[in-house]
Coordinates of N, CA and C in Angstrom, one line a residue:
Chain A
E28 N 1.8 3.5 20.8 CA 2.0 2.7 19.6 C 3.4 2.1 19.6
A29 N 3.6 0.9 19.3 CA 4.9 0.3 19.2 C 5.7 0.8 18.1
D30 N 6.9 1.3 18.4 CA 7.6 2.0 17.3 C 9.1 2.1 17.8
I31 N 9.9 2.7 17.0 CA 11.3 3.0 17.3 C 11.5 4.4 16.9
Y32 N 12.1 5.1 17.9 CA 12.2 6.6 17.8 C 13.7 7.0 17.9
Q33 N 14.0 8.0 17.0 CA 15.4 8.5 17.1 C 15.3 10.1 17.3
T34 N 16.1 10.6 18.1 CA 16.2 12.0 18.3 C 17.6 12.4 18.5
P35 N 18.0 13.6 18.0 CA 17.2 14.5 17.1 C 17.1 14.0 15.7
R36 N 16.3 14.5 14.9 CA 16.2 14.2 13.5 C 17.4 14.8 12.7
Y37 N 17.7 16.0 13.1 CA 18.8 16.7 12.4 C 19.6 17.4 13.5
L38 N 20.9 17.4 13.3 CA 21.8 18.0 14.2 C 23.0 18.6 13.5
V39 N 23.3 19.9 13.7 CA 24.5 20.5 13.2 C 25.3 21.0 14.4
I40 N 26.5 20.6 14.5 CA 27.3 20.8 15.7 C 28.7 21.1 15.3
G41 N 29.4 21.8 16.2 CA 30.8 22.2 15.9 C 31.8 21.1 16.2
T42 N 32.9 21.2 15.6 CA 34.0 20.2 15.8 C 34.4 20.2 17.3
G43 N 34.6 19.0 17.8 CA 35.1 18.9 19.2 C 34.0 18.7 20.3
K44 N 32.8 19.0 19.9 CA 31.6 18.8 20.8 C 31.3 17.4 21.1
K45 N 30.8 17.1 22.3 CA 30.3 15.8 22.6 C 28.8 15.7 22.3
I46 N 28.4 14.6 21.6 CA 27.0 14.5 21.2 C 26.5 13.1 21.6
T47 N 25.2 13.0 21.8 CA 24.6 11.7 22.1 C 23.3 11.6 21.2
L48 N 23.3 10.6 20.4 CA 22.1 10.3 19.5 C 21.3 9.3 20.3
E49 N 20.0 9.7 20.4 CA 19.1 8.8 21.2 C 18.3 7.9 20.3
C50 N 18.1 6.7 20.8 CA 17.3 5.7 20.1 C 16.5 4.9 21.2
S51 N 15.2 4.9 21.0 CA 14.3 4.2 21.9 C 13.3 3.4 21.1
Q52 N 13.0 2.2 21.6 CA 11.9 1.3 21.0 C 11.0 0.8 22.1
T53 N 9.7 0.7 21.7 CA 8.7 0.3 22.6 C 8.2 -1.1 22.3
M54 N 8.9 -1.9 21.6 CA 8.5 -3.2 21.2 C 9.0 -4.3 22.0
G55 N 9.9 -3.9 23.0 CA 10.5 -5.0 23.9 C 11.5 -5.8 23.2
H56 N 12.1 -5.3 22.1 CA 13.1 -6.1 21.4 C 14.4 -6.2 22.1
D57 N 15.0 -7.4 22.1 CA 16.3 -7.5 22.7 C 17.4 -7.0 21.8
K58 N 17.3 -7.2 20.5 CA 18.5 -6.9 19.6 C 18.3 -5.5 19.1
M59 N 19.3 -4.7 19.2 CA 19.3 -3.3 18.6 C 20.6 -3.1 17.9
Y60 N 20.5 -2.2 16.9 CA 21.6 -1.9 16.0 C 21.8 -0.4 15.7
W61 N 23.0 0.0 15.4 CA 23.3 1.3 14.8 C 24.0 1.1 13.5
Y62 N 23.5 1.9 12.5 CA 24.1 1.9 11.2 C 24.5 3.3 10.8
Q63 N 25.5 3.4 10.0 CA 25.9 4.7 9.4 C 25.7 4.6 7.9
Q64 N 25.0 5.6 7.4 CA 24.6 5.6 6.0 C 24.8 7.0 5.4
D65 N 25.6 7.1 4.4 CA 25.6 8.3 3.6 C 24.5 8.2 2.6
P66 N 23.9 9.4 2.2 CA 22.7 9.4 1.4 C 22.7 8.5 0.2
G67 N 21.8 7.6 0.1 CA 21.7 6.7 -1.1 C 22.8 5.7 -1.1
M68 N 23.4 5.5 0.0 CA 24.6 4.6 -0.1 C 24.4 3.4 0.9
E69 N 25.4 2.6 1.0 CA 25.4 1.4 1.8 C 25.2 1.7 3.2
L70 N 24.6 0.7 3.9 CA 24.4 0.8 5.4 C 25.6 0.1 6.0
H71 N 26.3 0.7 6.9 CA 27.4 0.1 7.6 C 27.0 -0.1 9.1
L72 N 27.1 -1.4 9.5 CA 26.8 -1.7 10.9 C 28.0 -1.2 11.8
I73 N 27.7 -0.3 12.7 CA 28.8 0.2 13.6 C 28.7 -0.4 15.0
H74 N 27.5 -0.7 15.5 CA 27.3 -1.2 16.8 C 26.1 -2.1 16.9
Y75 N 26.1 -3.1 17.7 CA 24.8 -3.8 18.0 C 24.8 -4.3 19.4
S76 N 23.6 -4.8 19.8 CA 23.5 -5.2 21.2 C 22.6 -6.4 21.3
Y77 N 23.0 -7.4 22.1 CA 22.2 -8.6 22.3 C 21.1 -8.4 23.3
G78 N 21.3 -7.4 24.2 CA 20.4 -7.2 25.2 C 21.0 -6.2 26.3
V79 N 20.4 -6.1 27.4 CA 20.9 -5.2 28.4 C 22.3 -5.6 28.8
N80 N 23.2 -4.5 28.9 CA 24.6 -4.7 29.3 C 25.4 -5.5 28.3
S81 N 24.9 -5.6 27.1 CA 25.7 -6.4 26.1 C 25.8 -5.6 24.8
T82 N 27.0 -5.1 24.4 CA 27.2 -4.4 23.2 C 28.4 -4.9 22.5
E83 N 28.4 -4.8 21.2 CA 29.5 -5.2 20.3 C 29.7 -4.2 19.2
K84 N 31.0 -4.2 18.8 CA 31.3 -3.3 17.6 C 30.9 -4.0 16.3
G85 N 30.5 -3.3 15.4 CA 30.0 -3.8 14.1 C 31.2 -3.9 13.1
D86 N 30.8 -4.0 11.8 CA 31.8 -4.3 10.8 C 32.6 -3.0 10.5
L87 N 32.0 -1.9 10.6 CA 32.7 -0.6 10.3 C 33.3 0.0 11.6
S88 N 34.5 0.2 11.6 CA 35.2 0.8 12.8 C 34.6 2.2 13.0
S89 N 34.2 2.5 14.2 CA 33.7 3.8 14.5 C 34.2 4.3 15.8
E90 N 34.4 5.6 15.9 CA 34.9 6.3 17.1 C 33.8 6.5 18.1
S91 N 32.6 6.1 17.7 CA 31.4 6.3 18.7 C 31.4 5.1 19.7
T92 N 30.6 5.4 20.7 CA 30.4 4.3 21.7 C 28.9 4.2 22.0
V93 N 28.5 3.1 22.5 CA 27.1 2.8 22.8 C 26.9 2.3 24.2
S94 N 25.7 2.3 24.7 CA 25.4 1.7 26.0 C 24.0 1.1 25.9
R95 N 23.8 0.1 26.8 CA 22.5 -0.5 26.8 C 22.1 -0.9 28.3
I96 N 21.7 0.1 28.9 CA 21.3 0.0 30.3 C 19.9 -0.5 30.5
R97 N 19.1 -0.1 29.6 CA 17.6 -0.5 29.6 C 17.3 -1.2 28.2
T98 N 16.4 -2.1 28.2 CA 16.1 -2.8 27.0 C 15.6 -1.8 25.9
E99 N 14.9 -0.8 26.3 CA 14.3 0.1 25.3 C 15.2 1.2 24.8
H100 N 16.4 1.3 25.3 CA 17.2 2.5 25.1 C 18.6 2.1 24.6
F101 N 19.0 2.7 23.5 CA 20.3 2.3 23.0 C 21.0 3.6 22.4
P102 N 21.5 4.5 23.3 CA 22.1 5.7 22.8 C 23.5 5.5 22.2
L103 N 23.8 6.4 21.3 CA 25.2 6.4 20.7 C 25.8 7.7 21.0
T104 N 27.1 7.7 21.4 CA 27.8 8.9 21.8 C 29.1 9.1 21.0
L105 N 29.3 10.3 20.7 CA 30.6 10.7 20.1 C 31.2 11.7 21.1
E106 N 32.4 11.4 21.6 CA 33.0 12.2 22.6 C 33.5 13.5 22.1
S107 N 34.0 13.5 20.8 CA 34.5 14.7 20.2 C 34.2 14.6 18.7
A108 N 33.2 15.3 18.3 CA 32.7 15.2 16.9 C 33.7 15.9 16.0
R109 N 33.8 15.2 14.8 CA 34.7 15.7 13.7 C 33.9 15.8 12.4
P110 N 34.4 16.6 11.5 CA 33.6 16.6 10.2 C 33.5 15.3 9.5
S111 N 34.4 14.4 9.7 CA 34.4 13.0 9.1 C 33.2 12.2 9.7
H112 N 32.6 12.7 10.8 CA 31.5 12.0 11.4 C 30.2 12.4 10.8
T113 N 30.2 13.4 9.9 CA 29.0 13.8 9.2 C 28.4 12.7 8.4
S114 N 27.2 12.3 8.7 CA 26.6 11.2 8.0 C 25.1 11.1 8.6
Q115 N 24.4 10.1 8.1 CA 23.1 9.7 8.7 C 23.3 8.5 9.5
Y116 N 22.7 8.5 10.7 CA 22.8 7.4 11.6 C 21.4 6.8 11.8
L117 N 21.3 5.5 11.5 CA 20.0 4.7 11.6 C 20.1 3.7 12.8
C118 N 19.0 3.7 13.6 CA 18.9 2.8 14.6 C 17.8 1.8 14.2
A119 N 18.0 0.5 14.6 CA 17.1 -0.6 14.3 C 17.0 -1.5 15.4
S120 N 15.9 -2.3 15.4 CA 15.7 -3.4 16.4 C 15.1 -4.6 15.8
T121 N 15.4 -5.7 16.3 CA 14.7 -7.0 16.0 C 14.3 -7.7 17.2
E122 N 13.3 -8.5 17.1 CA 12.9 -9.3 18.3 C 13.9 -10.4 18.6
E123 N 14.4 -11.0 17.5 CA 15.4 -12.0 17.6 C 16.4 -12.0 16.4
W124 N 17.5 -12.7 16.5 CA 18.4 -12.8 15.3 C 17.6 -13.4 14.2
G125 N 17.7 -12.8 13.0 CA 17.0 -13.4 11.8 C 15.6 -13.0 11.6
H126 N 15.1 -12.1 12.5 CA 13.8 -11.6 12.4 C 13.8 -10.3 11.6
R127 N 12.6 -9.8 11.2 CA 12.5 -8.6 10.5 C 13.0 -7.4 11.4
A128 N 13.5 -6.4 10.8 CA 14.0 -5.3 11.5 C 13.1 -4.1 11.4
F129 N 13.0 -3.3 12.4 CA 12.3 -2.1 12.4 C 13.3 -0.9 12.6
F130 N 13.1 0.1 11.8 CA 14.1 1.2 11.7 C 13.5 2.5 12.3
G131 N 14.3 3.3 12.9 CA 14.0 4.6 13.2 C 14.1 5.5 12.0
Q132 N 13.7 6.8 12.1 CA 13.7 7.7 11.0 C 15.1 8.3 10.7
G133 N 16.0 8.0 11.6 CA 17.4 8.4 11.4 C 17.7 9.8 12.0
T134 N 19.0 10.0 12.2 CA 19.5 11.3 12.6 C 20.6 11.7 11.6
R135 N 20.3 12.8 11.0 CA 21.3 13.4 10.1 C 22.2 14.3 10.8
L136 N 23.5 13.9 10.9 CA 24.4 14.7 11.7 C 25.4 15.4 10.7
T137 N 25.6 16.7 11.0 CA 26.5 17.5 10.3 C 27.5 18.1 11.3
V138 N 28.8 17.9 11.1 CA 29.8 18.5 12.0 C 30.5 19.5 11.2
V139 N 30.5 20.7 11.7 CA 31.1 21.8 11.0 C 32.4 22.3 11.7
Chain B
A16 N 34.1 -15.5 5.1 CA 33.3 -14.4 5.7 C 32.0 -14.3 4.9
Q17 N 31.0 -13.9 5.7 CA 29.7 -13.8 5.1 C 29.6 -12.5 4.2
R18 N 29.2 -12.6 3.0 CA 29.1 -11.4 2.2 C 27.8 -11.4 1.4
V19 N 27.3 -10.2 1.1 CA 26.1 -10.0 0.3 C 26.5 -9.0 -0.8
T20 N 26.1 -9.3 -2.0 CA 26.5 -8.5 -3.2 C 25.3 -8.1 -4.0
Q21 N 25.1 -6.8 -4.2 CA 24.1 -6.3 -5.1 C 24.9 -5.6 -6.2
P22 N 25.0 -6.2 -7.3 CA 26.0 -5.7 -8.4 C 25.5 -4.4 -9.0
E23 N 24.2 -4.2 -9.0 CA 23.8 -2.9 -9.7 C 23.6 -1.8 -8.7
K24 N 24.3 -0.7 -9.0 CA 24.1 0.4 -8.1 C 22.9 1.2 -8.5
L25 N 22.6 1.2 -9.8 CA 21.5 2.0 -10.3 C 20.8 1.2 -11.4
L26 N 19.5 1.2 -11.3 CA 18.7 0.6 -12.4 C 17.6 1.6 -12.8
S27 N 17.7 1.9 -14.1 CA 16.7 2.9 -14.6 C 15.8 2.1 -15.6
V28 N 14.5 2.1 -15.3 CA 13.6 1.4 -16.2 C 12.4 2.3 -16.5
F29 N 11.7 2.0 -17.6 CA 10.5 2.7 -18.0 C 9.3 2.1 -17.3
K30 N 8.4 2.9 -17.0 CA 7.1 2.5 -16.4 C 6.5 1.3 -17.3
G31 N 6.1 0.3 -16.6 CA 5.5 -0.9 -17.3 C 6.5 -1.9 -17.7
A32 N 7.8 -1.6 -17.6 CA 8.8 -2.6 -18.0 C 9.1 -3.5 -16.8
P33 N 9.6 -4.7 -17.0 CA 10.0 -5.5 -15.9 C 11.3 -5.0 -15.2
V34 N 11.4 -5.3 -14.0 CA 12.6 -4.9 -13.2 C 13.1 -6.1 -12.4
E35 N 14.4 -6.3 -12.4 CA 15.0 -7.3 -11.6 C 16.2 -6.8 -10.9
L36 N 16.2 -6.9 -9.6 CA 17.3 -6.5 -8.8 C 18.1 -7.8 -8.3
K37 N 19.3 -7.8 -8.5 CA 20.1 -9.0 -8.2 C 20.7 -8.9 -6.8
C38 N 20.8 -10.1 -6.2 CA 21.4 -10.2 -4.8 C 22.0 -11.6 -4.7
N39 N 23.3 -11.6 -4.4 CA 24.0 -12.8 -4.2 C 24.7 -12.8 -2.8
Y40 N 24.7 -13.9 -2.2 CA 25.3 -14.0 -0.8 C 26.2 -15.2 -0.8
S41 N 27.1 -15.1 0.1 CA 28.1 -16.2 0.3 C 28.0 -16.6 1.7
Y42 N 27.6 -17.8 1.9 CA 27.5 -18.4 3.3 C 27.2 -19.9 3.2
S43 N 27.8 -20.7 4.0 CA 27.5 -22.1 3.9 C 26.2 -22.5 4.5
G44 N 25.6 -21.7 5.3 CA 24.4 -22.1 6.0 C 23.2 -21.6 5.2
S45 N 22.1 -21.4 5.9 CA 20.8 -20.9 5.3 C 20.4 -19.7 6.0
P46 N 20.7 -18.5 5.6 CA 20.3 -17.3 6.3 C 18.8 -17.0 6.0
E47 N 18.3 -16.3 6.9 CA 17.0 -15.7 6.6 C 17.2 -14.6 5.6
L48 N 16.3 -14.5 4.7 CA 16.5 -13.5 3.5 C 15.4 -12.5 3.5
F49 N 15.8 -11.2 3.3 CA 14.9 -10.1 3.3 C 15.3 -9.2 2.2
W50 N 14.3 -8.4 1.8 CA 14.5 -7.2 1.0 C 13.8 -6.1 1.7
Y51 N 14.6 -5.0 1.8 CA 14.1 -3.8 2.5 C 14.1 -2.7 1.4
V52 N 13.2 -1.7 1.6 CA 13.1 -0.6 0.7 C 13.1 0.7 1.4
Q53 N 13.7 1.7 0.8 CA 13.7 3.1 1.4 C 13.2 4.1 0.4
Y54 N 12.0 4.5 0.5 CA 11.4 5.6 -0.4 C 12.0 6.9 0.1
S55 N 11.9 7.9 -0.8 CA 12.4 9.2 -0.6 C 11.8 9.8 0.7
R56 N 12.6 10.2 1.6 CA 12.1 10.9 2.9 C 11.3 10.0 3.8
Q57 N 11.4 8.7 3.6 CA 10.8 7.7 4.5 C 11.8 6.8 5.1
R58 N 11.4 6.2 6.2 CA 12.4 5.3 6.9 C 12.5 4.0 6.1
L59 N 13.6 3.3 6.4 CA 13.8 2.0 5.8 C 12.8 1.1 6.3
Q60 N 12.2 0.2 5.4 CA 11.2 -0.7 5.9 C 11.3 -2.0 5.1
L61 N 10.7 -3.0 5.8 CA 10.7 -4.3 5.1 C 9.8 -4.3 3.9
L62 N 10.3 -4.9 2.8 CA 9.5 -5.1 1.6 C 8.9 -6.5 1.6
L63 N 9.8 -7.5 1.7 CA 9.3 -8.9 1.8 C 10.5 -9.7 2.4
R64 N 10.0 -10.9 2.9 CA 11.0 -11.9 3.4 C 10.7 -13.2 2.8
H65 N 11.7 -14.0 2.6 CA 11.6 -15.2 1.8 C 10.7 -16.2 2.5
I66 N 10.8 -16.3 3.8 CA 10.0 -17.3 4.5 C 8.5 -17.2 4.4
S67 N 8.1 -15.9 4.1 CA 6.7 -15.7 3.9 C 6.2 -16.1 2.5
R68 N 7.1 -16.2 1.6 CA 6.7 -16.5 0.2 C 5.6 -15.7 -0.3
E69 N 5.7 -14.4 0.0 CA 4.6 -13.5 -0.4 C 5.0 -12.6 -1.5
S70 N 4.0 -11.9 -2.1 CA 4.2 -10.9 -3.1 C 3.7 -9.6 -2.4
I71 N 4.6 -8.6 -2.4 CA 4.3 -7.3 -1.8 C 4.4 -6.3 -2.9
K72 N 3.4 -5.5 -3.1 CA 3.4 -4.4 -4.1 C 3.8 -4.9 -5.5
G73 N 3.5 -6.2 -5.8 CA 3.8 -6.8 -7.0 C 5.2 -7.4 -7.1
F74 N 6.0 -7.2 -6.1 CA 7.4 -7.8 -6.1 C 7.4 -9.2 -5.5
T75 N 8.2 -10.0 -6.1 CA 8.5 -11.4 -5.6 C 10.0 -11.5 -5.6
A76 N 10.4 -12.5 -4.7 CA 11.9 -12.7 -4.6 C 12.1 -14.2 -4.7
D77 N 13.0 -14.6 -5.6 CA 13.2 -16.0 -5.8 C 14.5 -16.4 -5.2
L78 N 14.5 -17.5 -4.3 CA 15.7 -18.0 -3.7 C 16.2 -19.1 -4.5
N79 N 17.5 -19.0 -4.9 CA 18.2 -20.1 -5.6 C 19.3 -20.5 -4.7
K80 N 19.1 -21.6 -4.0 CA 20.1 -22.0 -3.0 C 21.4 -22.5 -3.7
G81 N 21.3 -23.0 -4.9 CA 22.5 -23.5 -5.6 C 23.4 -22.3 -6.0
E82 N 22.7 -21.2 -6.4 CA 23.5 -20.0 -6.8 C 23.7 -19.1 -5.7
T83 N 23.1 -19.4 -4.6 CA 23.0 -18.5 -3.4 C 22.6 -17.1 -3.8
S84 N 21.5 -17.0 -4.5 CA 20.9 -15.7 -4.9 C 19.5 -15.5 -4.4
F85 N 19.1 -14.3 -4.3 CA 17.8 -13.9 -3.9 C 17.3 -12.7 -4.6
H86 N 17.1 -12.9 -5.9 CA 16.8 -11.7 -6.8 C 15.4 -11.3 -6.6
L87 N 15.2 -10.0 -6.7 CA 13.9 -9.3 -6.5 C 13.3 -9.0 -7.9
K88 N 12.1 -9.3 -8.1 CA 11.5 -9.0 -9.5 C 10.1 -8.4 -9.4
K89 N 9.8 -7.6 -10.4 CA 8.5 -7.1 -10.6 C 8.2 -7.1 -12.1
P90 N 7.1 -7.6 -12.6 CA 6.9 -7.7 -14.0 C 6.6 -6.3 -14.7
F91 N 5.9 -5.4 -13.9 CA 5.6 -4.2 -14.5 C 5.9 -3.0 -13.5
A92 N 7.0 -2.3 -13.7 CA 7.4 -1.3 -12.8 C 6.5 -0.1 -12.8
Q93 N 6.2 0.5 -11.7 CA 5.4 1.7 -11.5 C 6.3 2.8 -11.0
E94 N 5.9 4.1 -11.3 CA 6.7 5.2 -10.8 C 6.9 5.2 -9.3
E95 N 5.9 4.7 -8.6 CA 6.0 4.7 -7.1 C 7.0 3.7 -6.6
D96 N 7.6 2.9 -7.5 CA 8.6 1.9 -7.1 C 10.0 2.5 -7.1
S97 N 10.1 3.8 -7.5 CA 11.4 4.4 -7.4 C 11.8 4.6 -6.0
A98 N 12.9 4.0 -5.7 CA 13.4 3.9 -4.3 C 14.8 3.2 -4.3
M99 N 15.3 3.1 -3.0 CA 16.5 2.4 -2.8 C 16.2 1.0 -2.2
Y100 N 16.7 0.0 -2.8 CA 16.4 -1.4 -2.3 C 17.6 -2.1 -1.8
Y101 N 17.5 -2.7 -0.6 CA 18.6 -3.4 0.0 C 18.2 -4.9 0.2
C102 N 19.1 -5.7 -0.2 CA 19.1 -7.1 0.1 C 19.7 -7.3 1.5
A103 N 19.1 -8.2 2.3 CA 19.6 -8.3 3.7 C 19.5 -9.8 4.1
P104 N 20.5 -10.6 3.8 CA 20.5 -11.9 4.4 C 20.9 -11.8 5.9
S105 N 20.2 -12.5 6.7 CA 20.5 -12.4 8.2 C 21.1 -13.7 8.7
W106 N 22.3 -13.6 9.1 CA 23.0 -14.7 9.7 C 23.1 -14.6 11.2
G107 N 22.2 -13.8 11.7 CA 22.3 -13.4 13.1 C 22.1 -11.9 13.1
K108 N 23.2 -11.1 13.3 CA 23.1 -9.7 13.2 C 22.8 -9.3 11.8
L109 N 22.1 -8.2 11.7 CA 21.5 -7.8 10.4 C 22.5 -7.1 9.5
Q110 N 22.8 -7.6 8.3 CA 23.7 -7.0 7.4 C 23.0 -6.7 6.1
F111 N 23.5 -5.7 5.4 CA 22.9 -5.3 4.2 C 23.8 -5.2 3.0
G112 N 23.3 -5.4 1.8 CA 24.0 -5.2 0.6 C 24.2 -3.7 0.4
A113 N 24.9 -3.3 -0.6 CA 25.3 -1.9 -0.9 C 24.1 -1.1 -1.4
G114 N 23.0 -1.9 -1.8 CA 21.8 -1.2 -2.3 C 21.8 -0.9 -3.8
T115 N 20.5 -0.9 -4.3 CA 20.3 -0.6 -5.7 C 19.3 0.5 -5.8
Q116 N 19.7 1.6 -6.4 CA 18.7 2.7 -6.6 C 17.9 2.4 -7.9
V117 N 16.6 2.3 -7.7 CA 15.7 2.1 -8.9 C 15.0 3.4 -9.2
V118 N 15.1 3.7 -10.5 CA 14.4 4.9 -11.0 C 13.5 4.5 -12.1
V119 N 12.2 4.7 -11.9 CA 11.2 4.4 -12.9 C 10.7 5.7 -13.6
T120 N 10.9 5.7 -14.9 CA 10.6 6.9 -15.6 C 9.3 6.7 -16.5
P121 N 8.5 7.7 -16.6 CA 7.2 7.5 -17.3 C 7.4 7.4 -18.8

């Protein structure tokens, strides 16, 4: 079934650890996005991708990095997690700019 | 710079009352316009888009190009409408307003 998947759903990790949040979509979409969202709050775009080997930083500065080696896969990495990174991270994709977005279920990250 | 504003952080209405969520955007062009909804413990999903000119779950959205607004309306709110609503004009990359929490009380 065409969908967008995020793993893990929940992650509690210690300060200083390296983590990778996974996002995969099976819809063949070129455009993918990462948002940071605190519960019930605004979505902040932190990274987006035009397609394979193309990534850009979003409006909110983030210490995370992303890669896009395959169309379907857009992982987000934090080299050294800190408590300030505690948040929910949402992944999304669109077929084209200006098209409707499909969202993953999110990863709730807690850094202790 | 492109901006989207949802002035109400929280709207509390009684069941059966009308509800209107405001959205204003600033841009010289014509963005694609969407409303997304996030119900409790569910993923963010599309509610409606302007180009479709549709009514979903009783909601409609009126585009006013002169005022650059895209307000969301429903004449009779239901308890199941309690959720977080995001206005999302798309000028390319997808951007969202700050969101409006709607609480419908019986």
